[in-house]
PDB file of C-alpha atoms in Angstrom:
ATOM      1  CA  GLN A 525    -142.501 173.876 119.425  1.00 86.00           C
ATOM      2  CA  VAL A 526    -139.800 175.389 121.696  1.00 94.00           C
ATOM      3  CA  GLN A 527    -140.584 176.075 125.202  1.00 96.00           C
ATOM      4  CA  LEU A 528    -138.458 178.560 127.507  1.00 97.00           C
ATOM      5  CA  VAL A 529    -138.507 178.616 131.187  1.00 97.00           C
ATOM      6  CA  GLU A 530    -136.727 181.415 133.086  1.00 97.00           C
ATOM      7  CA  SER A 531    -135.575 181.246 136.605  1.00 97.00           C
ATOM      8  CA  GLY A 532    -133.243 183.084 138.999  1.00 98.00           C
ATOM      9  CA  GLY A 533    -135.397 186.204 139.591  1.00 97.00           C
ATOM     10  CA  GLY A 534    -136.201 187.613 142.928  1.00 97.00           C
ATOM     11  CA  LEU A 535    -135.785 190.494 145.381  1.00 98.00           C
ATOM     12  CA  VAL A 536    -132.360 192.061 145.936  1.00 98.00           C
ATOM     13  CA  GLN A 537    -130.839 195.240 147.425  1.00 98.00           C
ATOM     14  CA  ALA A 538    -129.411 197.943 145.400  1.00 98.00           C
ATOM     15  CA  GLY A 539    -125.851 196.946 144.382  1.00 98.00           C
ATOM     16  CA  GLY A 540    -126.711 193.102 144.734  1.00 98.00           C
ATOM     17  CA  SER A 541    -126.514 190.455 142.192  1.00 98.00           C
ATOM     18  CA  LEU A 542    -128.800 187.858 140.519  1.00 98.00           C
ATOM     19  CA  ARG A 543    -128.149 185.193 137.813  1.00 98.00           C
ATOM     20  CA  LEU A 544    -130.957 184.497 135.526  1.00 98.00           C
ATOM     21  CA  SER A 545    -131.361 181.138 133.481  1.00 98.00           C
ATOM     22  CA  CYS A 546    -133.251 180.152 130.584  1.00 98.00           C
ATOM     23  CA  ALA A 547    -133.923 176.543 129.740  1.00 97.00           C
ATOM     24  CA  ALA A 548    -135.323 175.232 126.455  1.00 96.00           C
ATOM     25  CA  SER A 549    -137.095 172.139 125.542  1.00 93.00           C
ATOM     26  CA  GLY A 550    -137.874 171.173 122.033  1.00 91.00           C
ATOM     27  CA  SER A 551    -136.321 169.870 118.847  1.00 91.00           C
ATOM     28  CA  ILE A 552    -133.831 172.675 118.287  1.00 92.00           C
ATOM     29  CA  SER A 553    -131.862 172.288 115.315  1.00 91.00           C
ATOM     30  CA  SER A 554    -130.093 175.704 115.122  1.00 90.00           C
ATOM     31  CA  LEU A 555    -130.261 178.870 116.784  1.00 91.00           C
ATOM     32  CA  ASN A 556    -130.054 182.182 115.175  1.00 91.00           C
ATOM     33  CA  ALA A 557    -130.409 184.384 118.053  1.00 94.00           C
ATOM     34  CA  MET A 558    -130.728 184.470 121.825  1.00 96.00           C
ATOM     35  CA  GLY A 559    -131.564 187.209 123.973  1.00 97.00           C
ATOM     36  CA  TRP A 560    -132.668 188.736 127.320  1.00 98.00           C
ATOM     37  CA  TYR A 561    -135.516 191.444 127.248  1.00 98.00           C
ATOM     38  CA  ARG A 562    -137.176 193.304 130.201  1.00 98.00           C
ATOM     39  CA  GLN A 563    -140.551 195.034 130.678  1.00 98.00           C
ATOM     40  CA  ALA A 564    -141.018 197.173 133.437  1.00 97.00           C
ATOM     41  CA  PRO A 565    -144.792 198.433 134.520  1.00 93.00           C
ATOM     42  CA  GLY A 566    -145.907 200.841 132.012  1.00 95.00           C
ATOM     43  CA  LYS A 567    -143.152 200.597 129.688  1.00 96.00           C
ATOM     44  CA  GLN A 568    -142.413 198.748 126.549  1.00 97.00           C
ATOM     45  CA  ARG A 569    -140.294 195.573 126.417  1.00 97.00           C
ATOM     46  CA  GLU A 570    -136.724 196.386 125.744  1.00 97.00           C
ATOM     47  CA  LEU A 571    -133.670 194.518 124.770  1.00 97.00           C
ATOM     48  CA  VAL A 572    -131.060 193.970 127.597  1.00 98.00           C
ATOM     49  CA  ALA A 573    -128.605 191.595 126.076  1.00 98.00           C
ATOM     50  CA  GLY A 574    -128.294 188.933 123.400  1.00 96.00           C
ATOM     51  CA  PHE A 575    -125.993 186.758 120.928  1.00 94.00           C
ATOM     52  CA  SER A 576    -126.539 186.969 117.222  1.00 88.00           C
ATOM     53  CA  SER A 577    -125.577 183.954 115.084  1.00 76.00           C
ATOM     54  CA  GLY A 578    -122.348 182.733 116.246  1.00 69.00           C
ATOM     55  CA  ALA A 579    -120.992 184.133 119.389  1.00 77.00           C
ATOM     56  CA  SER A 580    -121.181 187.986 118.853  1.00 90.00           C
ATOM     57  CA  THR A 581    -122.915 189.636 121.963  1.00 94.00           C
ATOM     58  CA  TYR A 582    -124.682 192.830 122.417  1.00 94.00           C
ATOM     59  CA  TYR A 583    -125.835 194.807 125.244  1.00 96.00           C
ATOM     60  CA  ALA A 584    -128.118 197.847 125.977  1.00 97.00           C
ATOM     61  CA  ASN A 585    -126.239 200.961 126.946  1.00 96.00           C
ATOM     62  CA  PHE A 586    -127.981 200.761 130.391  1.00 95.00           C
ATOM     63  CA  VAL A 587    -126.517 197.422 131.355  1.00 93.00           C
ATOM     64  CA  MET A 588    -123.016 197.827 129.667  1.00 90.00           C
ATOM     65  CA  GLY A 589    -120.375 196.878 132.108  1.00 94.00           C
ATOM     66  CA  ARG A 590    -122.957 195.454 134.888  1.00 97.00           C
ATOM     67  CA  PHE A 591    -124.620 192.583 133.010  1.00 98.00           C
ATOM     68  CA  THR A 592    -122.975 189.660 131.354  1.00 98.00           C
ATOM     69  CA  ILE A 593    -124.762 187.282 129.034  1.00 97.00           C
ATOM     70  CA  SER A 594    -123.450 183.682 128.385  1.00 96.00           C
ATOM     71  CA  LYS A 595    -124.737 180.473 127.150  1.00 94.00           C
ATOM     72  CA  ASP A 596    -124.302 176.786 127.181  1.00 93.00           C
ATOM     73  CA  ASN A 597    -124.682 175.534 123.602  1.00 89.00           C
ATOM     74  CA  ALA A 598    -124.872 171.795 124.258  1.00 90.00           C
ATOM     75  CA  LYS A 599    -127.941 172.555 126.671  1.00 92.00           C
ATOM     76  CA  PHE A 600    -129.548 175.451 124.699  1.00 93.00           C
ATOM     77  CA  THR A 601    -129.341 177.430 127.921  1.00 96.00           C
ATOM     78  CA  LEU A 602    -128.906 180.923 128.392  1.00 97.00           C
ATOM     79  CA  TYR A 603    -127.695 182.902 131.253  1.00 98.00           C
ATOM     80  CA  LEU A 604    -127.885 186.543 132.418  1.00 98.00           C
ATOM     81  CA  GLN A 605    -125.323 187.731 135.293  1.00 98.00           C
ATOM     82  CA  MET A 606    -126.582 190.712 136.754  1.00 98.00           C
ATOM     83  CA  ASN A 607    -124.317 192.856 139.005  1.00 98.00           C
ATOM     84  CA  SER A 608    -124.431 196.167 140.543  1.00 98.00           C
ATOM     85  CA  LEU A 609    -128.227 196.269 140.220  1.00 98.00           C
ATOM     86  CA  LYS A 610    -130.180 199.298 140.438  1.00 97.00           C
ATOM     87  CA  PRO A 611    -133.796 200.130 141.167  1.00 97.00           C
ATOM     88  CA  GLU A 612    -134.432 200.972 137.783  1.00 97.00           C
ATOM     89  CA  ASP A 613    -133.595 197.319 136.786  1.00 98.00           C
ATOM     90  CA  THR A 614    -136.766 196.241 138.347  1.00 98.00           C
ATOM     91  CA  ALA A 615    -138.872 194.514 135.646  1.00 98.00           C
ATOM     92  CA  VAL A 616    -139.903 191.189 134.490  1.00 98.00           C
ATOM     93  CA  TYR A 617    -137.133 189.544 132.272  1.00 98.00           C
ATOM     94  CA  TYR A 618    -137.910 187.274 129.342  1.00 98.00           C
ATOM     95  CA  CYS A 619    -135.494 185.230 127.276  1.00 98.00           C
ATOM     96  CA  ASN A 620    -136.214 184.898 123.560  1.00 98.00           C
ATOM     97  CA  TYR A 621    -134.820 182.344 121.111  1.00 97.00           C
ATOM     98  CA  ARG A 622    -135.051 182.269 117.280  1.00 95.00           C
ATOM     99  CA  GLY A 623    -134.048 179.575 115.177  1.00 93.00           C
ATOM    100  CA  ARG A 624    -135.026 176.358 113.362  1.00 93.00           C
ATOM    101  CA  LEU A 625    -136.663 173.053 114.446  1.00 93.00           C
ATOM    102  CA  TRP A 626    -135.316 169.715 113.149  1.00 91.00           C
ATOM    103  CA  GLY A 627    -137.020 168.902 109.923  1.00 88.00           C
ATOM    104  CA  GLY A 628    -139.402 171.845 110.637  1.00 83.00           C
ATOM    105  CA  PRO A 629    -139.994 175.601 110.345  1.00 91.00           C
ATOM    106  CA  ASP A 630    -138.254 178.368 111.951  1.00 94.00           C
ATOM    107  CA  PHE A 631    -139.328 179.226 115.420  1.00 95.00           C
ATOM    108  CA  ASP A 632    -139.501 182.607 117.557  1.00 96.00           C
ATOM    109  CA  SER A 633    -140.222 181.530 121.213  1.00 97.00           C
ATOM    110  CA  TRP A 634    -140.333 183.680 124.450  1.00 98.00           C
ATOM    111  CA  GLY A 635    -140.294 182.543 127.843  1.00 97.00           C
ATOM    112  CA  GLN A 636    -143.033 183.243 130.610  1.00 97.00           C
ATOM    113  CA  GLY A 637    -140.933 185.844 132.273  1.00 97.00           C
ATOM    114  CA  THR A 638    -139.153 186.168 135.822  1.00 98.00           C
ATOM    115  CA  GLN A 639    -139.657 189.002 138.103  1.00 98.00           C
ATOM    116  CA  VAL A 640    -136.570 191.010 139.164  1.00 98.00           C
ATOM    117  CA  THR A 641    -137.211 193.677 141.994  1.00 98.00           C
ATOM    118  CA  VAL A 642    -134.558 195.655 143.038  1.00 98.00           C
ATOM    119  CA  SER A 643    -134.967 197.758 146.402  1.00 97.00           C
ATOM    120  CA  ALA A 644    -133.403 200.904 147.101  1.00 95.00           C
TER     121      ALA A 644
END
C-alpha cells in the first residue's frame, strides 16, 4: 500500500504563509492524480488544489491566486504553498494520491491530515 504523511501545518496570523508537504512511501508505479483537500469543523471535505495525469493543475476558486501546488516527481512529494491566509482557511488539510502500484492494483490513499489554523 501507499502511506502519505503531511507536514507543515500550524498556527499563523491572517495574511501569513505556510507550506504543506506530503511525502509518500510505497511501491508506486504511476500516479494518475495528486491533490490537497481540506475539512473544516462541521463541513464536508473539499478540494483545494490538484494535479491530474500529467502536469495539469486545478484550484478551487476560493484559493485561486493565493495557493500554489507543486510536486517533486522523483520523490513522489506534493507541496502546497499557501499565502495570504485567511481565518476561513482554517481546516485540517489532507493529501490524496491515486495511481498504480508496481505489479499490483490501483490505489487511492489519504494522509492523516495536518491542522492549519489562521488567527484573525
